[in-house]
Amino acid sequence: MPYMKHKTVLLTLFKLLLLATVAAAQETAQPTSAIDGCPFIKIVPERLPDLHIARFSHATFYAGGELTVTGGHTTSFVPTPTAEYLKDGQWHVMQMAYNHDDGLCVPLRNGKVLLAGGYEKNLGVGQTIEAEMYDPASHTFNGFGCLDRKRVHVSGIEMPGGQVVAAGNWYHDDAIETYDGGMYFKTARQVSVHRSMPYLLCTSDSDLMVVNGCWDNYGKPIQSTTVDRLKGEPFDVPLLETWRPYLSTLAPHADHFFIGDMKKGIFAYLLPVQNANGQVAIMEVRDTLFSLLPTEYPIPTKGPYGPIKYDTPVLADRQMQLGYIMGTDSTGRKYILSFEYAKRPASVTLYYTDPLPNANGSQPVLTPDGHLITAGGINLGGTYFTPSKDVWLFPVGQPAATEAAKGGSYWTWILLAVLLLGAVGTTVWLYWRKRRNKAAALVASPTEDTTTETPDERSNNELMESICRLMEEKSLYLDSDLKMSDLAAALGVHQNIISSCINSTGRSYSQFVNDYRIEYAKRLLQEDPDKKIATIYYESGFASEQTFFRAFKDRAGMTPSEWRTSQK
């Protein structure tokens, strides 16, 4: 049938039409309003399956590619020694070795998660010392030892060399302690300022800074400008006199707000701060240098529904170079401030939702698709005695998910109608031109063999060969920041054509690149059985552990550790 012979032309045209449609939708996804110049856009969050156990002061993270929550306390302020992971649209409950309510949580680069400390009794009384390790491959928790001192409201970080450092406490003395494997932590150094939930920031492979949270270890606001160090001497940061981290009940996870490159020795972080007038800003810390991130507009602290209270640390999407902080207002609306931290000044956008009364005080995490998820928390106007089971996904990773994008505009539909008519007209013209050329060719050479491959297919195949050759010869996939525009620039074609070409293979751009990275990772797993998984995902070009585990499991059907074992 002649029409079927021209399906490649039709598919190409409609792919271009789809690209144009998405671009037009994004162009018309204008903010519903603005606050002091900052775009103000409504989004519609997605309700995910509820947790089995209502919980607050718990830890939320991705491990083995699965969204996981551990510990915290449940109804009536009772610590719960349970955890849950989300798989196949359902939450699965696990039994932990110990309670960890407001305790230490450090996802490690080897894929496991270190948990320690927390409240000793109901109602947030006392501190604990127990430590355990979660293995997402087997969904098991194994108690192995203890902290050097009882701790709660504690922060932790894994150093580039694998050492874990912890600091911070609540109604107990503070100090810096380290964990190098084995059964025990050990105190490494006393601190000049006792802190609750401090920021731990690496400055080299073996040194770090301990920067104030908002409280000291007895719940009083910290007035000090002193920064402690693991190895170096304490020093003062004058900027901390004016700008201090704002009130948050969430322990900051260093990997969440890290924006540097450990492979290149670049250590950079983003901290949310506030001055005495209530103005919020973002502090950028590079090595030991502290400065304010310049923004295109002031960060809004008041919306049309009332004052906005931001209450989370920064969550950085390093692949897209976006940072997020979340907040709420008295109506229960959620606010997500997005800022492009690589720009100077950084462009900012404020997203908001309808009231979500049961989604407060939970640590947001970044999904592999660039969206945000919160799980659990407390009810609006409630207390620590009434935690929530709610789980919400906030679609900030796709501008087309905003309410403004859903509606489109009059001119958007006019544009789409013109594009559609153009596509149909072009298809008809190409069809008759090809039919005429084919007839002429048959008259000139009736016995000549004709190929079943159209010029469009040949062009697509040739471009795909060029893309693959470039990826393989230059090993471009090892660059975690590789963008489609980089390929387009190297090949001298528009990135929409690159996208259409890759999509014609049945894969997205990220899947295409990750296939190369996974094959490289498999080679590393086989060549060096002792090499840590954390080292392998960095060397293979993945930007984060969670993306590596998810992509590997999607392609190989098992985790990296399981695959390595299967090759023996």
Coordinates of C-alpha atoms in Angstrom, one line a residue:
M1 CA 0.0 0.0 0.0
P2 CA 1.6 3.3 -1.1
Y3 CA 0.7 5.1 2.2
M4 CA 2.7 2.5 4.2
K5 CA 5.8 3.0 2.1
H6 CA 5.8 6.6 3.3
K7 CA 5.3 5.9 7.0
T8 CA 8.9 7.1 7.8
V9 CA 8.0 10.5 6.3
L10 CA 4.8 10.6 8.4
L11 CA 6.6 9.5 11.6
T12 CA 9.3 12.1 11.1
L13 CA 6.8 14.9 10.5
F14 CA 4.7 14.0 13.5
K15 CA 7.8 13.7 15.7
L16 CA 8.8 17.2 14.7
L17 CA 5.2 18.3 15.3
L18 CA 5.3 16.7 18.8
L19 CA 8.6 18.5 19.5
A20 CA 7.0 21.8 18.4
T21 CA 3.9 21.0 20.5
V22 CA 6.0 20.5 23.6
A23 CA 8.1 23.6 22.9
A24 CA 4.9 25.7 22.3
A25 CA 3.4 24.3 25.6
Q26 CA 6.5 25.3 27.5
E27 CA 6.5 28.7 25.9
T28 CA 2.9 29.3 26.9
A29 CA 3.4 27.8 30.4
Q30 CA 3.5 31.3 31.8
P31 CA 3.2 31.9 35.5
T32 CA -0.3 32.6 36.8
S33 CA 1.2 35.7 38.4
A34 CA 4.4 37.0 39.9
I35 CA 5.6 38.0 43.3
D36 CA 8.1 40.9 43.3
G37 CA 9.0 39.9 39.7
C38 CA 9.5 36.2 40.6
P39 CA 7.3 33.9 38.5
F40 CA 4.5 32.3 40.6
I41 CA 3.2 29.0 39.1
K42 CA 0.6 26.6 40.3
I43 CA 1.4 22.9 40.1
V44 CA -0.9 19.9 40.7
P45 CA 0.9 17.2 42.9
E46 CA 0.2 13.5 42.5
R47 CA -1.0 11.5 45.5
L48 CA 1.0 8.3 45.7
P49 CA 0.1 5.2 47.8
D50 CA 0.0 6.0 51.6
L51 CA 2.6 4.6 53.9
H52 CA 1.5 1.7 56.1
I53 CA 2.7 3.5 59.2
A54 CA 2.2 7.2 59.9
R55 CA 5.6 8.6 60.8
F56 CA 7.6 11.8 61.5
S57 CA 11.3 12.6 62.3
H58 CA 12.1 9.7 60.0
A59 CA 14.7 9.5 57.2
T60 CA 13.7 9.4 53.5
F61 CA 16.1 8.4 50.7
Y62 CA 16.5 6.3 47.6
A63 CA 18.5 3.0 48.1
G64 CA 18.9 0.4 45.4
G65 CA 16.6 2.5 43.2
E66 CA 13.7 2.3 45.7
L67 CA 12.1 5.1 47.6
T68 CA 12.7 4.2 51.3
V69 CA 11.7 5.6 54.7
T70 CA 13.2 4.4 58.0
G71 CA 12.4 4.9 61.6
G72 CA 11.0 8.1 63.1
H73 CA 8.0 8.0 65.5
T74 CA 4.4 7.1 64.9
T75 CA 1.1 8.1 66.5
S76 CA 1.3 9.2 70.2
F77 CA 5.0 10.1 69.7
V78 CA 6.2 6.5 70.0
P79 CA 9.4 5.5 68.2
T80 CA 8.9 2.9 65.5
P81 CA 11.6 0.3 64.6
T82 CA 10.1 -0.1 61.2
A83 CA 11.0 0.9 57.6
E84 CA 9.2 0.8 54.3
Y85 CA 10.2 0.7 50.6
L86 CA 8.0 1.5 47.6
K87 CA 8.0 -1.2 44.8
D88 CA 5.5 -2.0 42.1
G89 CA 3.1 0.7 43.4
Q90 CA 3.0 -0.7 47.0
W91 CA 4.8 0.0 50.3
H92 CA 6.5 -2.9 51.9
V93 CA 7.2 -2.9 55.7
M94 CA 10.5 -4.0 57.1
Q95 CA 11.7 -4.6 60.7
M96 CA 14.7 -2.6 61.8
A97 CA 17.2 -3.6 64.5
Y98 CA 16.7 -0.5 66.6
N99 CA 14.7 2.7 66.9
H100 CA 16.1 5.8 65.1
D101 CA 13.8 8.8 65.8
D102 CA 15.7 11.9 64.6
G103 CA 18.8 9.9 64.3
L104 CA 21.8 9.7 62.0
C105 CA 21.1 8.6 58.4
V106 CA 24.0 8.4 55.8
P107 CA 23.4 6.7 52.4
L108 CA 26.8 5.3 51.5
R109 CA 28.4 5.1 48.0
N110 CA 28.5 1.3 48.3
G111 CA 24.7 1.2 48.2
K112 CA 24.1 0.6 51.9
V113 CA 22.7 3.0 54.4
L114 CA 24.2 3.7 57.9
L115 CA 21.7 4.5 60.6
A116 CA 22.5 5.4 64.3
G117 CA 21.3 7.2 67.3
G118 CA 17.9 8.9 67.9
Y119 CA 15.5 9.4 70.8
E120 CA 15.8 6.7 73.5
K121 CA 12.1 6.8 74.8
N122 CA 8.6 8.0 73.8
L123 CA 7.9 11.7 73.7
G124 CA 11.4 12.5 72.4
V125 CA 13.2 11.8 75.7
G126 CA 16.9 10.8 75.9
Q127 CA 19.4 9.7 73.3
T128 CA 20.6 6.3 71.9
I129 CA 23.9 4.9 70.9
E130 CA 23.0 1.9 68.6
A131 CA 24.1 1.7 65.0
E132 CA 22.9 -0.6 62.2
M133 CA 23.4 -1.0 58.4
Y134 CA 20.6 -1.3 55.9
D135 CA 21.3 -3.4 52.8
P136 CA 18.7 -2.6 50.0
A137 CA 19.8 -5.7 48.0
S138 CA 18.4 -8.0 50.7
H139 CA 16.1 -5.5 52.4
T140 CA 17.7 -6.3 55.8
F141 CA 18.9 -4.3 58.8
N142 CA 21.9 -5.5 60.7
G143 CA 23.0 -4.0 64.1
F144 CA 26.8 -3.9 64.3
G145 CA 27.9 -1.5 67.0
C146 CA 27.5 1.9 68.5
L147 CA 28.3 5.6 68.4
D148 CA 31.0 6.9 70.7
R149 CA 28.4 9.0 72.5
K150 CA 24.6 9.0 72.7
R151 CA 23.2 11.3 70.0
V152 CA 20.0 12.7 68.5
H153 CA 19.5 15.6 66.0
V154 CA 22.8 14.4 64.5
S155 CA 24.2 15.0 61.0
G156 CA 26.5 12.7 59.0
I157 CA 28.5 12.7 55.8
E158 CA 30.6 10.1 54.0
M159 CA 34.0 11.6 53.0
P160 CA 35.5 10.9 49.6
G161 CA 37.8 8.3 51.1
G162 CA 34.8 6.4 52.6
Q163 CA 35.2 7.6 56.2
V164 CA 31.9 8.7 57.9
V165 CA 31.9 11.8 60.1
A166 CA 29.1 12.7 62.5
A167 CA 28.4 15.8 64.6
G168 CA 25.5 17.4 66.4
N169 CA 23.4 16.6 69.5
W170 CA 20.3 17.5 71.5
Y171 CA 20.3 18.0 75.3
H172 CA 23.8 16.3 75.4
D173 CA 27.3 17.4 74.7
D174 CA 28.5 17.6 71.1
A175 CA 31.8 16.5 69.4
I176 CA 33.0 15.3 66.0
E177 CA 33.3 11.6 65.7
T178 CA 34.3 9.2 62.9
Y179 CA 33.5 5.7 61.6
D180 CA 36.0 3.7 59.6
G181 CA 34.2 0.4 59.6
G182 CA 34.1 -2.2 62.3
M183 CA 31.9 -2.0 65.3
Y184 CA 32.6 1.5 66.8
F185 CA 32.7 5.2 66.1
K186 CA 35.4 7.2 67.9
T187 CA 35.6 10.8 68.9
A188 CA 38.0 12.7 66.6
R189 CA 37.8 16.2 68.0
Q190 CA 35.9 18.4 70.4
V191 CA 34.0 21.4 69.0
S192 CA 34.1 25.0 70.0
V193 CA 30.4 25.4 69.5
H194 CA 27.8 22.8 70.4
R195 CA 25.2 22.4 67.6
S196 CA 22.0 20.6 66.7
M197 CA 21.7 19.3 63.2
P198 CA 24.8 21.1 61.8
Y199 CA 25.9 21.3 58.2
L200 CA 28.9 19.1 57.4
L201 CA 30.8 20.2 54.4
C202 CA 33.9 18.5 52.9
T203 CA 36.7 20.8 52.0
S204 CA 39.1 18.0 50.8
D205 CA 39.3 14.2 50.8
S206 CA 40.2 14.2 54.5
D207 CA 38.9 17.5 56.0
L208 CA 35.5 19.1 56.6
M209 CA 33.8 22.0 58.2
V210 CA 31.0 21.9 60.8
V211 CA 28.7 24.9 60.1
N212 CA 25.9 26.1 62.4
G213 CA 22.3 24.8 62.0
C214 CA 19.7 27.1 63.5
W215 CA 20.0 25.8 67.1
D216 CA 22.6 24.9 69.6
N217 CA 22.4 21.5 71.5
Y218 CA 19.8 22.9 73.9
G219 CA 17.4 24.5 71.4
K220 CA 18.7 28.1 71.6
P221 CA 19.4 30.1 68.5
I222 CA 23.1 30.0 67.6
Q223 CA 24.7 33.5 67.6
S224 CA 28.3 32.3 66.9
T225 CA 30.1 32.9 63.6
T226 CA 32.6 30.2 64.3
V227 CA 33.1 27.2 62.0
D228 CA 34.7 24.1 63.4
R229 CA 36.9 21.7 61.3
L230 CA 37.8 18.1 61.5
K231 CA 41.6 18.8 61.1
G232 CA 42.2 22.5 60.7
E233 CA 41.7 25.2 63.3
P234 CA 38.2 26.9 63.8
F235 CA 37.7 30.1 62.0
D236 CA 35.1 32.9 61.9
V237 CA 32.8 33.7 59.0
P238 CA 31.5 37.3 59.2
L239 CA 28.7 36.6 56.8
L240 CA 27.1 34.3 59.4
E241 CA 26.6 37.3 61.7
T242 CA 23.9 38.6 59.3
W243 CA 22.8 35.5 57.5
R244 CA 22.0 32.3 59.5
P245 CA 20.5 29.0 58.5
Y246 CA 16.7 29.2 59.1
L247 CA 14.6 27.1 61.4
S248 CA 14.3 23.5 60.1
T249 CA 13.4 20.3 61.9
L250 CA 15.2 18.2 59.3
A251 CA 18.8 17.0 59.5
P252 CA 20.6 18.2 56.4
H253 CA 22.1 15.4 54.2
A254 CA 25.2 16.7 52.6
D255 CA 24.7 14.8 49.3
H256 CA 21.4 16.7 48.9
F257 CA 22.9 20.2 48.6
F258 CA 26.3 19.3 47.2
I259 CA 26.9 21.0 43.8
G260 CA 30.6 20.3 43.3
D261 CA 32.5 17.5 41.6
M262 CA 34.4 15.1 43.9
K263 CA 36.3 13.5 41.0
K264 CA 37.8 16.9 40.2
G265 CA 38.3 17.9 43.8
I266 CA 35.6 20.7 43.7
F267 CA 33.7 21.0 47.0
A268 CA 30.7 23.3 46.8
Y269 CA 27.4 23.4 48.7
L270 CA 24.2 25.5 49.0
L271 CA 22.7 26.4 52.3
P272 CA 19.4 28.3 52.9
V273 CA 19.8 31.3 55.2
Q274 CA 17.7 34.1 56.7
N275 CA 18.5 37.6 58.1
A276 CA 16.9 39.4 61.0
N277 CA 14.2 40.9 58.8
G278 CA 13.0 37.5 57.7
Q279 CA 14.5 37.7 54.2
V280 CA 15.6 34.3 52.8
A281 CA 18.6 33.8 50.6
I282 CA 20.9 31.0 49.4
M283 CA 24.5 30.8 50.8
E284 CA 27.1 29.3 48.5
V285 CA 30.1 27.6 50.1
R286 CA 33.1 26.7 48.0
D287 CA 35.9 25.2 49.9
T288 CA 36.2 27.7 52.9
L289 CA 34.7 30.7 51.1
F290 CA 31.2 31.8 52.0
S291 CA 29.1 34.1 49.8
L292 CA 25.4 34.8 48.9
L293 CA 24.2 33.4 45.7
P294 CA 22.9 36.4 43.6
T295 CA 19.4 35.8 42.4
E296 CA 17.4 37.5 39.6
Y297 CA 14.6 38.4 42.1
P298 CA 14.4 38.4 45.9
I299 CA 13.2 35.1 47.3
P300 CA 9.5 35.6 48.1
T301 CA 8.6 35.2 51.7
K302 CA 5.0 36.3 51.4
G303 CA 2.4 35.1 48.8
P304 CA -1.2 36.0 48.1
Y305 CA -2.3 33.5 50.8
G306 CA 0.0 34.8 53.6
P307 CA 3.6 34.5 54.8
I308 CA 5.7 31.6 53.4
K309 CA 7.7 29.6 55.9
Y310 CA 10.6 27.7 54.2
D311 CA 11.6 24.7 56.3
T312 CA 13.9 22.4 54.3
P313 CA 17.6 22.3 53.4
V314 CA 18.5 22.8 49.8
L315 CA 17.9 19.9 47.5
A316 CA 20.1 20.1 44.4
D317 CA 19.4 18.5 41.0
R318 CA 23.0 18.5 39.8
Q319 CA 22.1 17.2 36.3
M320 CA 19.8 20.1 35.6
Q321 CA 21.8 22.5 37.9
L322 CA 18.6 23.4 39.8
G323 CA 18.2 23.9 43.5
Y324 CA 14.9 23.6 45.5
I325 CA 13.7 24.6 49.0
M326 CA 10.2 23.8 50.2
G327 CA 7.9 25.7 52.5
T328 CA 4.3 26.1 53.6
D329 CA 1.8 28.7 54.7
S330 CA -1.0 28.8 57.2
T331 CA -3.5 27.4 54.7
G332 CA -1.4 24.2 54.2
R333 CA -0.3 25.2 50.7
K334 CA 3.1 23.8 49.7
Y335 CA 5.7 26.1 48.1
I336 CA 8.7 25.0 46.1
L337 CA 11.3 27.6 45.3
S338 CA 13.4 26.6 42.2
F339 CA 16.6 28.4 41.3
E340 CA 19.2 27.8 38.5
Y341 CA 22.3 28.0 40.7
A342 CA 24.8 27.9 37.8
K343 CA 23.5 31.2 36.4
R344 CA 24.6 34.6 37.6
P345 CA 22.3 35.9 38.8
A346 CA 20.3 32.7 39.4
S347 CA 16.8 32.7 37.9
V348 CA 14.1 31.8 40.4
T349 CA 10.6 30.4 40.1
L350 CA 8.1 29.8 42.9
Y351 CA 5.7 26.9 42.5
Y352 CA 2.7 26.4 44.8
T353 CA -0.1 23.9 45.3
D354 CA -3.6 23.8 46.7
P355 CA -3.7 23.1 50.5
L356 CA -2.2 19.8 51.5
P357 CA -2.9 19.7 55.2
N358 CA -1.1 16.4 55.9
A359 CA 2.2 17.0 54.1
N360 CA 4.3 19.1 56.4
G361 CA 7.7 18.7 57.9
S362 CA 8.9 15.8 55.7
Q363 CA 12.3 15.7 54.0
P364 CA 11.9 16.0 50.2
V365 CA 13.9 13.7 48.0
L366 CA 14.7 14.0 44.3
T367 CA 13.3 11.3 41.9
P368 CA 15.4 10.1 39.0
D369 CA 13.1 12.1 36.7
G370 CA 13.8 15.3 38.6
H371 CA 10.6 15.6 40.5
L372 CA 10.3 15.9 44.3
I373 CA 8.6 13.5 46.7
T374 CA 7.7 13.8 50.4
A375 CA 6.5 10.9 52.5
G376 CA 5.0 11.2 56.0
G377 CA 5.2 14.3 58.1
I378 CA 2.7 16.0 60.4
N379 CA -0.7 17.4 60.0
L380 CA -1.3 21.1 59.5
G381 CA -1.8 22.6 63.0
G382 CA -1.0 19.2 64.5
T383 CA 1.8 18.1 66.8
Y384 CA 4.5 15.5 66.9
F385 CA 1.8 13.2 68.3
T386 CA -0.2 13.2 65.0
P387 CA 2.1 12.1 62.1
S388 CA 0.9 11.5 58.6
K389 CA 0.9 8.6 56.1
D390 CA 0.6 10.9 53.0
V391 CA 3.0 10.5 50.1
W392 CA 3.1 13.2 47.4
L393 CA 5.0 13.7 44.2
F394 CA 5.5 17.3 43.0
P395 CA 6.0 17.6 39.2
V396 CA 8.6 20.3 39.1
G397 CA 10.8 18.4 36.7
Q398 CA 8.4 19.0 33.8
P399 CA 7.1 22.6 33.1
A400 CA 4.2 21.1 31.1
A401 CA 2.8 19.6 34.3
T402 CA 1.9 23.1 35.7
E403 CA -1.7 24.2 35.7
A404 CA -0.8 27.0 33.3
A405 CA 0.6 24.5 30.8
K406 CA -2.5 22.4 31.0
G407 CA -4.8 25.2 29.9
G408 CA -2.5 26.4 27.0
S409 CA -3.6 29.5 25.3
Y410 CA -5.5 30.7 22.2
W411 CA -2.3 31.3 20.3
T412 CA -0.9 27.9 21.2
W413 CA -3.8 26.1 19.5
I414 CA -3.6 28.4 16.5
L415 CA 0.1 27.5 16.2
L416 CA -0.7 23.8 16.5
A417 CA -3.4 23.9 13.9
V418 CA -1.0 25.6 11.4
L419 CA 1.7 23.0 12.2
L420 CA -0.8 20.2 11.7
L421 CA -2.1 21.5 8.4
G422 CA 1.5 22.0 7.3
A423 CA 2.4 18.5 8.2
V424 CA -0.6 17.0 6.3
G425 CA 0.1 19.2 3.2
T426 CA 3.8 18.3 3.2
T427 CA 3.0 14.6 3.6
V428 CA 0.7 14.7 0.5
W429 CA 3.2 16.6 -1.5
L430 CA 6.0 14.2 -0.6
Y431 CA 3.9 11.2 -1.4
W432 CA 3.0 12.4 -4.9
R433 CA 6.6 13.5 -5.6
K434 CA 8.0 10.1 -4.6
R435 CA 5.3 8.3 -6.6
R436 CA 6.2 10.3 -9.7
N437 CA 9.9 9.9 -9.2
K438 CA 9.5 6.1 -8.7
A439 CA 7.4 5.9 -11.9
A440 CA 10.0 7.8 -13.9
A441 CA 12.8 5.5 -12.5
L442 CA 10.9 2.4 -13.5
V443 CA 10.5 3.7 -17.1
A444 CA 14.2 4.6 -17.3
S445 CA 15.4 1.3 -15.8
P446 CA 12.6 -1.3 -15.5
T447 CA 14.9 -4.1 -14.4
E448 CA 16.9 -2.1 -11.9
D449 CA 16.7 -3.4 -8.3
T450 CA 15.2 -0.9 -5.8
T451 CA 16.0 -0.7 -2.2
T452 CA 13.4 -0.8 0.5
E453 CA 15.2 1.8 2.6
T454 CA 13.9 5.3 2.0
P455 CA 16.3 8.4 1.9
D456 CA 14.9 9.4 5.3
E457 CA 15.8 6.0 6.8
R458 CA 19.3 6.1 5.3
S459 CA 19.8 9.6 6.7
N460 CA 18.6 8.5 10.1
N461 CA 20.8 5.4 10.1
E462 CA 23.9 7.4 9.0
L463 CA 23.3 10.0 11.8
M464 CA 22.9 7.2 14.3
E465 CA 26.1 5.6 13.2
S466 CA 27.9 9.0 13.6
I467 CA 26.4 9.5 17.1
C468 CA 27.5 6.0 18.2
R469 CA 31.0 6.4 16.7
L470 CA 31.4 9.7 18.6
M471 CA 30.2 8.2 21.9
E472 CA 32.6 5.2 21.5
E473 CA 35.7 6.9 20.2
K474 CA 35.5 9.9 22.6
S475 CA 33.9 8.0 25.5
L476 CA 31.6 11.0 26.0
Y477 CA 29.3 9.0 28.2
L478 CA 31.8 9.2 31.0
D479 CA 31.0 12.9 31.4
S480 CA 28.2 13.0 34.0
D481 CA 27.2 16.5 32.6
L482 CA 26.9 15.3 29.0
K483 CA 24.0 17.1 27.3
M484 CA 22.2 16.5 24.1
S485 CA 23.3 20.0 23.0
D486 CA 26.9 18.8 23.3
L487 CA 26.3 16.0 20.8
A488 CA 24.5 18.3 18.5
A489 CA 27.4 20.8 18.6
A490 CA 29.9 18.1 17.9
L491 CA 28.0 16.8 14.9
G492 CA 26.8 20.1 13.6
V493 CA 23.1 19.3 13.7
H494 CA 20.2 20.7 15.7
Q495 CA 19.5 18.9 19.0
N496 CA 15.9 18.2 18.0
I497 CA 17.2 16.1 15.1
I498 CA 19.5 14.2 17.5
S499 CA 16.5 13.6 19.8
S500 CA 14.3 12.4 17.0
C501 CA 17.1 10.1 15.7
I502 CA 17.7 8.5 19.2
N503 CA 14.0 8.2 19.9
S504 CA 13.6 6.2 16.7
T505 CA 15.6 3.4 18.3
G506 CA 12.9 3.1 21.0
R507 CA 15.0 4.8 23.7
S508 CA 15.1 8.2 25.3
Y509 CA 18.4 10.2 25.3
S510 CA 19.1 9.4 28.9
Q511 CA 18.5 5.7 28.3
F512 CA 20.8 5.8 25.2
V513 CA 23.7 7.4 27.2
N514 CA 23.0 5.2 30.3
D515 CA 23.3 2.0 28.2
Y516 CA 26.9 3.0 27.4
R517 CA 27.6 3.8 31.1
I518 CA 26.1 0.5 32.3
E519 CA 28.2 -1.5 29.8
Y520 CA 31.3 0.4 31.1
A521 CA 30.3 -0.3 34.7
K522 CA 29.9 -4.0 34.0
R523 CA 33.4 -4.0 32.6
L524 CA 34.7 -2.4 35.8
L525 CA 32.7 -4.8 38.0
Q526 CA 34.3 -7.7 36.2
E527 CA 37.8 -6.4 36.0
D528 CA 38.2 -5.4 39.6
P529 CA 36.0 -7.5 42.0
D530 CA 37.3 -5.4 45.0
K531 CA 36.4 -2.0 43.5
K532 CA 33.6 -0.3 45.5
I533 CA 30.3 0.3 43.8
A534 CA 30.5 3.9 44.8
T535 CA 33.8 4.3 42.8
I536 CA 32.3 2.5 39.8
Y537 CA 29.2 4.7 39.4
Y538 CA 31.4 7.8 39.5
E539 CA 33.9 6.4 37.0
S540 CA 31.0 5.3 34.7
G541 CA 29.6 8.8 34.3
F542 CA 26.5 8.6 36.5
A543 CA 25.7 11.8 38.4
S544 CA 24.2 10.1 41.4
E545 CA 24.0 6.7 43.1
Q546 CA 20.2 6.4 42.9
T547 CA 20.3 7.0 39.1
F548 CA 23.0 4.4 38.7
F549 CA 21.1 1.7 40.7
R550 CA 17.8 2.4 39.0
A551 CA 19.3 2.4 35.5
F552 CA 21.4 -0.7 36.1
K553 CA 18.5 -2.7 37.5
D554 CA 16.2 -1.6 34.6
R555 CA 18.8 -2.8 32.1
A556 CA 20.3 -5.9 33.8
G557 CA 17.3 -7.0 35.9
M558 CA 19.4 -7.0 39.1
T559 CA 21.5 -4.7 41.2
P560 CA 25.2 -4.1 40.5
S561 CA 26.2 -6.3 43.4
E562 CA 23.9 -9.1 42.3
W563 CA 25.2 -8.9 38.8
R564 CA 28.8 -9.0 40.0
T565 CA 28.1 -12.1 42.0
S566 CA 26.3 -13.8 39.0
Q567 CA 29.5 -13.4 36.9
K568 CA 31.6 -15.5 39.3

